[in-house]
Coordinates of C-alpha atoms and ligand atoms in Angstrom, one line a residue:
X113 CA 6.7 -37.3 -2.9
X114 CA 4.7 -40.4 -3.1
X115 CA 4.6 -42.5 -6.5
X116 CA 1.6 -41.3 -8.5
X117 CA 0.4 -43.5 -11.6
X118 CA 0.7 -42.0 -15.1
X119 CA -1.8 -39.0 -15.3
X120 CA -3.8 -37.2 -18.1
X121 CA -0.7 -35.2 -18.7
X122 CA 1.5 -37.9 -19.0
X123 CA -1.2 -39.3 -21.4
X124 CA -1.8 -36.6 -23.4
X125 CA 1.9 -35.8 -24.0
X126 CA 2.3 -39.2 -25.2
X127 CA -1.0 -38.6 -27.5
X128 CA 0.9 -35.2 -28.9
X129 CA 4.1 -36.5 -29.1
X130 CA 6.0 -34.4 -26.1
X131 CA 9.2 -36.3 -24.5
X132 CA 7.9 -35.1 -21.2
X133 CA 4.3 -33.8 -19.6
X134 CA 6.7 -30.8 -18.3
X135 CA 6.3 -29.6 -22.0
X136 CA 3.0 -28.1 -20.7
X137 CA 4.3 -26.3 -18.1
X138 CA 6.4 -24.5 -20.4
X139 CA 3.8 -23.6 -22.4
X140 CA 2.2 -22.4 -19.8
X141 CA 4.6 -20.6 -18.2
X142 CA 5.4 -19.0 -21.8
X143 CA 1.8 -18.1 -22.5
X144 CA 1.7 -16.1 -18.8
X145 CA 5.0 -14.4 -19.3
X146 CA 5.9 -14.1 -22.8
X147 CA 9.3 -15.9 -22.6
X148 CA 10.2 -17.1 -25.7
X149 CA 9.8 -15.0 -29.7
X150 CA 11.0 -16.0 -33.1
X151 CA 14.6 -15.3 -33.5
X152 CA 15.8 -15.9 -29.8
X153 CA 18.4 -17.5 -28.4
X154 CA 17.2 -19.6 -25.8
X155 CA 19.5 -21.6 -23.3
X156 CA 17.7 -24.8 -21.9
X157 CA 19.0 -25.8 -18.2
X158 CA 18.6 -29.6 -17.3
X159 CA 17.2 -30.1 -20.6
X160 CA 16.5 -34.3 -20.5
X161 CA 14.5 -36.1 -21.8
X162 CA 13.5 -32.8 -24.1
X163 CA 10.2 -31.7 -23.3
X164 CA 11.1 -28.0 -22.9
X165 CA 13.3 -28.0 -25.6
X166 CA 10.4 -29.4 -28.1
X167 CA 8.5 -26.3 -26.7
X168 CA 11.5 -23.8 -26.8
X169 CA 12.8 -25.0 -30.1
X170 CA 8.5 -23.7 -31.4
X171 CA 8.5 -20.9 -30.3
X172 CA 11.9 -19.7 -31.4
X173 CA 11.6 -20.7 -34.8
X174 CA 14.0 -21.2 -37.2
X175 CA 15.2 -18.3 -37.2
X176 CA 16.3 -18.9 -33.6
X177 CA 18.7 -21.5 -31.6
X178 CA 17.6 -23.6 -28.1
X179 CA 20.8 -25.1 -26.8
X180 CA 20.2 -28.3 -24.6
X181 CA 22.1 -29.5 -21.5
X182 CA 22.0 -32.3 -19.1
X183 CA 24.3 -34.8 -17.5
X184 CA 21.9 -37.3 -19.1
X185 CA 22.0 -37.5 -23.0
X186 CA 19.6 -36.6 -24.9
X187 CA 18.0 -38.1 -28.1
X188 CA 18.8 -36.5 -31.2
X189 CA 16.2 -33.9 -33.0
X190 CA 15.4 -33.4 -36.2
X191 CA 14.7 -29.5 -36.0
X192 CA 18.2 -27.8 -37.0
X193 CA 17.7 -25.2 -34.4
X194 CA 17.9 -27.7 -31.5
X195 CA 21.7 -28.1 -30.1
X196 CA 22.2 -30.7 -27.7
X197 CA 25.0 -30.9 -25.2
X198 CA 25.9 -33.4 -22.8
X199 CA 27.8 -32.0 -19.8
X200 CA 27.1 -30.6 -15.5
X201 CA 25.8 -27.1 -15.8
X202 CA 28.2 -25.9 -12.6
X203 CA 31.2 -26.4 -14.9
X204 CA 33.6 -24.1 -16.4
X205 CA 34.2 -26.4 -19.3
X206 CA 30.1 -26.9 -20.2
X207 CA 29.4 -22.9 -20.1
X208 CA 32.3 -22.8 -22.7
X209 CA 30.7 -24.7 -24.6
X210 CA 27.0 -23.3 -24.5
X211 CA 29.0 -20.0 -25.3
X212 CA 30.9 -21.6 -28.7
X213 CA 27.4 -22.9 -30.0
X214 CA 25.4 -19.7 -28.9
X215 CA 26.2 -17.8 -31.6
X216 CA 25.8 -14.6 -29.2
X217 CA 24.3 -13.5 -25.7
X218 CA 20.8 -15.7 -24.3
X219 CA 17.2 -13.4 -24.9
X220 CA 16.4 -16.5 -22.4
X221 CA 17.8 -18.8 -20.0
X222 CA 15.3 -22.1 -18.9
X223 CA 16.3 -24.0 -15.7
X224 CA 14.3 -27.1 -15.0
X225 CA 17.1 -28.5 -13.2
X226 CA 16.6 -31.5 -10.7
X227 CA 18.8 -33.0 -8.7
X228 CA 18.3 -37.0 -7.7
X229 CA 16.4 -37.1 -5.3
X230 CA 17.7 -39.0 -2.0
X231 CA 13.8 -39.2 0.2
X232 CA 15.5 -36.8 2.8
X233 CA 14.0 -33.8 2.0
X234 CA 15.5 -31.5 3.5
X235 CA 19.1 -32.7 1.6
X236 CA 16.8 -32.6 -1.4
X237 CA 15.7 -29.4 -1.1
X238 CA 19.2 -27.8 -0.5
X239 CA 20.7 -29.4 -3.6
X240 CA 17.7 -28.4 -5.7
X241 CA 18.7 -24.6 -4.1
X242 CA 22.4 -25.1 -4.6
X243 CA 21.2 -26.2 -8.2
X244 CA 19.3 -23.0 -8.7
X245 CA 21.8 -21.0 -7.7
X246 CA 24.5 -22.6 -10.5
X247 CA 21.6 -21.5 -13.2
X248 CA 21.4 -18.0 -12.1
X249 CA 25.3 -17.9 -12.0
X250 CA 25.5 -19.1 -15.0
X251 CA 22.8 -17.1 -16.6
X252 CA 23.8 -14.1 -15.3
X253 CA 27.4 -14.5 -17.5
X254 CA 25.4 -15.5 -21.1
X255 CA 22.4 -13.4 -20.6
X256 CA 21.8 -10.2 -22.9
X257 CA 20.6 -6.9 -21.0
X258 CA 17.0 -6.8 -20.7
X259 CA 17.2 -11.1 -21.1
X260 CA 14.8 -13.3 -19.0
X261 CA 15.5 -16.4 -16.4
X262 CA 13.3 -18.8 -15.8
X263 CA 13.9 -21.4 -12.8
X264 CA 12.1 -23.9 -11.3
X265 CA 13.0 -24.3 -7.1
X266 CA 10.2 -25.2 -4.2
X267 CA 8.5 -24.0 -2.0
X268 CA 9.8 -23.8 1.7
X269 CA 11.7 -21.5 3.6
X270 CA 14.4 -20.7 1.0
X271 CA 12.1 -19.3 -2.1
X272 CA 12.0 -15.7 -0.1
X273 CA 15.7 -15.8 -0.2
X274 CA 16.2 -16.7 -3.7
X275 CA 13.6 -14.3 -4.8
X276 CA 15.9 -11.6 -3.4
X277 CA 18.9 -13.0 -5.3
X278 CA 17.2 -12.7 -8.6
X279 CA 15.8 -9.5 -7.8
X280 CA 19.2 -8.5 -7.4
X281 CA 19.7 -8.8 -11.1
X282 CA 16.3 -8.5 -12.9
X283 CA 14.0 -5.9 -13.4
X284 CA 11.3 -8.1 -12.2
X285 CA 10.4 -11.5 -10.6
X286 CA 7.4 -13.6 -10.4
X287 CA 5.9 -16.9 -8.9
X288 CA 4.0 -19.1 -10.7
X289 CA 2.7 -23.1 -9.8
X290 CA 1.6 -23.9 -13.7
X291 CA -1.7 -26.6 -13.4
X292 CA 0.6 -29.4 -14.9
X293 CA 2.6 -29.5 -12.0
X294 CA 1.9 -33.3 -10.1
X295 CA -0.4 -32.7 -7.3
X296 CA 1.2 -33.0 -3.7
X297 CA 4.8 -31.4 -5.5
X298 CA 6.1 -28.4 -3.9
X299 CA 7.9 -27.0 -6.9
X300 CA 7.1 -23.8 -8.3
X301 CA 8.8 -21.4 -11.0
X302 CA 10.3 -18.2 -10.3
X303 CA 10.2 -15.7 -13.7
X304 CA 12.6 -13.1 -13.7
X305 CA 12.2 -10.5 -16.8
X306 CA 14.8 -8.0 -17.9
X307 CA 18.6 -8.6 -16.6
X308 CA 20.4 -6.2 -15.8
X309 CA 23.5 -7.2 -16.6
X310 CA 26.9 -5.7 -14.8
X311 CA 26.6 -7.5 -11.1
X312 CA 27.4 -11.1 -10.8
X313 CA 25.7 -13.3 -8.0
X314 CA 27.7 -12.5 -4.9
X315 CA 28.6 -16.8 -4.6
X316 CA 30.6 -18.2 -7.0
X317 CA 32.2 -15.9 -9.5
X318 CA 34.2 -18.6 -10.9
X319 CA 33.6 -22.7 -10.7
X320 CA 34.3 -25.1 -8.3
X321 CA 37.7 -27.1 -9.9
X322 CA 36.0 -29.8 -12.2
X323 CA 39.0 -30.2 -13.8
X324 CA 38.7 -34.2 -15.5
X325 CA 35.3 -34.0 -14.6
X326 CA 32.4 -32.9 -16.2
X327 CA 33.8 -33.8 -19.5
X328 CA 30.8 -32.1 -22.0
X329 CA 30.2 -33.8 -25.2
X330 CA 28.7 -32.3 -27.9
X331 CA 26.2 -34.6 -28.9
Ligands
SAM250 C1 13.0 -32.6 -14.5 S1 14.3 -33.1 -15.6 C2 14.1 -31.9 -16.9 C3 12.9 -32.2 -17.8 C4 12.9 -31.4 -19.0 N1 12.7 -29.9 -18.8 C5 11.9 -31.8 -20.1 O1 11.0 -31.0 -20.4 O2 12.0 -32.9 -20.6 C6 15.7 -32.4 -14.7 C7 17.0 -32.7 -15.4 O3 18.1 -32.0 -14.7 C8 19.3 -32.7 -15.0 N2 20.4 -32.2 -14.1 C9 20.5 -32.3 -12.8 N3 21.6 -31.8 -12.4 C10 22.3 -31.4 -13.5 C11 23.6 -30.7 -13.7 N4 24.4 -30.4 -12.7 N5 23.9 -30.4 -15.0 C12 23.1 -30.8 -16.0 N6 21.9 -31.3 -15.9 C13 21.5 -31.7 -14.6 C14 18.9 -34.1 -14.8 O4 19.8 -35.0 -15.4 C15 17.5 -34.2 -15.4 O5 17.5 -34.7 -16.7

């Protein structure tokens, strides 16, 4: 995607004090499908620089927990319900970790996952798939019964297939383009509502070997 200057989103999360303009689309997105409610505990995929998990960590209250992750750090918040880990979301070693600061099962897993993008798109687009498919895997093994996924993938000749995969496991999933997304970006949000927990995704059971990779730091 072309460069495109700083819009009014960008402006106004600045204004309001959001880390990213993608904290709108979360709200969004919550507002439409009724994501996020005091108490839950809410997993945040790809979490950097913290938009989402400024959002999340609201709406959960503080009665509630919104773990963090990201290969990138992340700066430090205040709220006490806000953990932050540092670690790749296809390892072993990193969903150990979510699990030990979890307290308990996900009521939500968030994936806003990107990978770097190289300009080839069609390489982008398969790592952004390969991406989503690492969030599901790994939602579908901290999710409750009856939790909800939320992922974010584009749109080309893939989103049918992927669809089906989560369909495989939720009661329910739904498309949505939320307004703050940059014009000209294909990326949309698939929301899938109640798991139904007992099948994993038929790929990857386990993890690739990471071992000495990866390392997750709690932050
Ligand atoms: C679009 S940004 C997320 C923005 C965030 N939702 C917010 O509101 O600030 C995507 C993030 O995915 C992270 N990411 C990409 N691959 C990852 C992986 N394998 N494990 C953990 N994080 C990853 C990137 O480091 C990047 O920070």
């Amino acid at each position: 995607m072309a460069y495109q200057p700083k819009d009014a989103f960008y402006r106004k999360a600045k204004e309001q004090g959001f880390r990213s303009r993608a904290a709108y689309k979360l709200l969004e997105l919550d507002r439409r499908f009724r994501l996020m409610r005091p108490g839950d505990r809410v997993v945040d995929l790809g979490a950097a620089p913290g938009g989402w998990l400024q959002v999340a960590a609201g709406l959960v209250g503080r009665e509630g927990v919104v773990v963090g992750v990201d290969l990138q750090p992340i700066g430090s918040f205040k709220a006490r319900n806000v953990i932050l880990l540092q670690g790749d979301i296809t390892s072993a070693e990193t969903e150990i970790k979510i699990r030990s600061v979890l307290g308990g099962m996900a009521d939500c897993v968030l994936s806003d996952l990107a990978p770097r993008l190289s300009g080839i798109r069609d390489a982008d687009v398969s790592r952004s798939l390969e991406l989503c498919r690492s969030a599901l895997r790994l939602a579908c093994r901290v999710l409750k019964p009856g939790g909800h996924f939320l992922v974010k993938t584009f749109v080309g000749e893939e989103l049918k297939g992927l669809s089906s995969e989560l369909g495989e496991h939720f009661a329910s999933v739904e498309r949505s383009r939320p307004g703050a997304t940059r014009k000209g970006s294909s990326e949309i949000y698939l929301c899938a509502k109640g798991f139904r927990a007992g099948n994993l995704p038929r790929r990857g059971v386990g993890y690739e070997d990471s071992a000495g990779q990866n390392e997750g730091q709690q932050l």
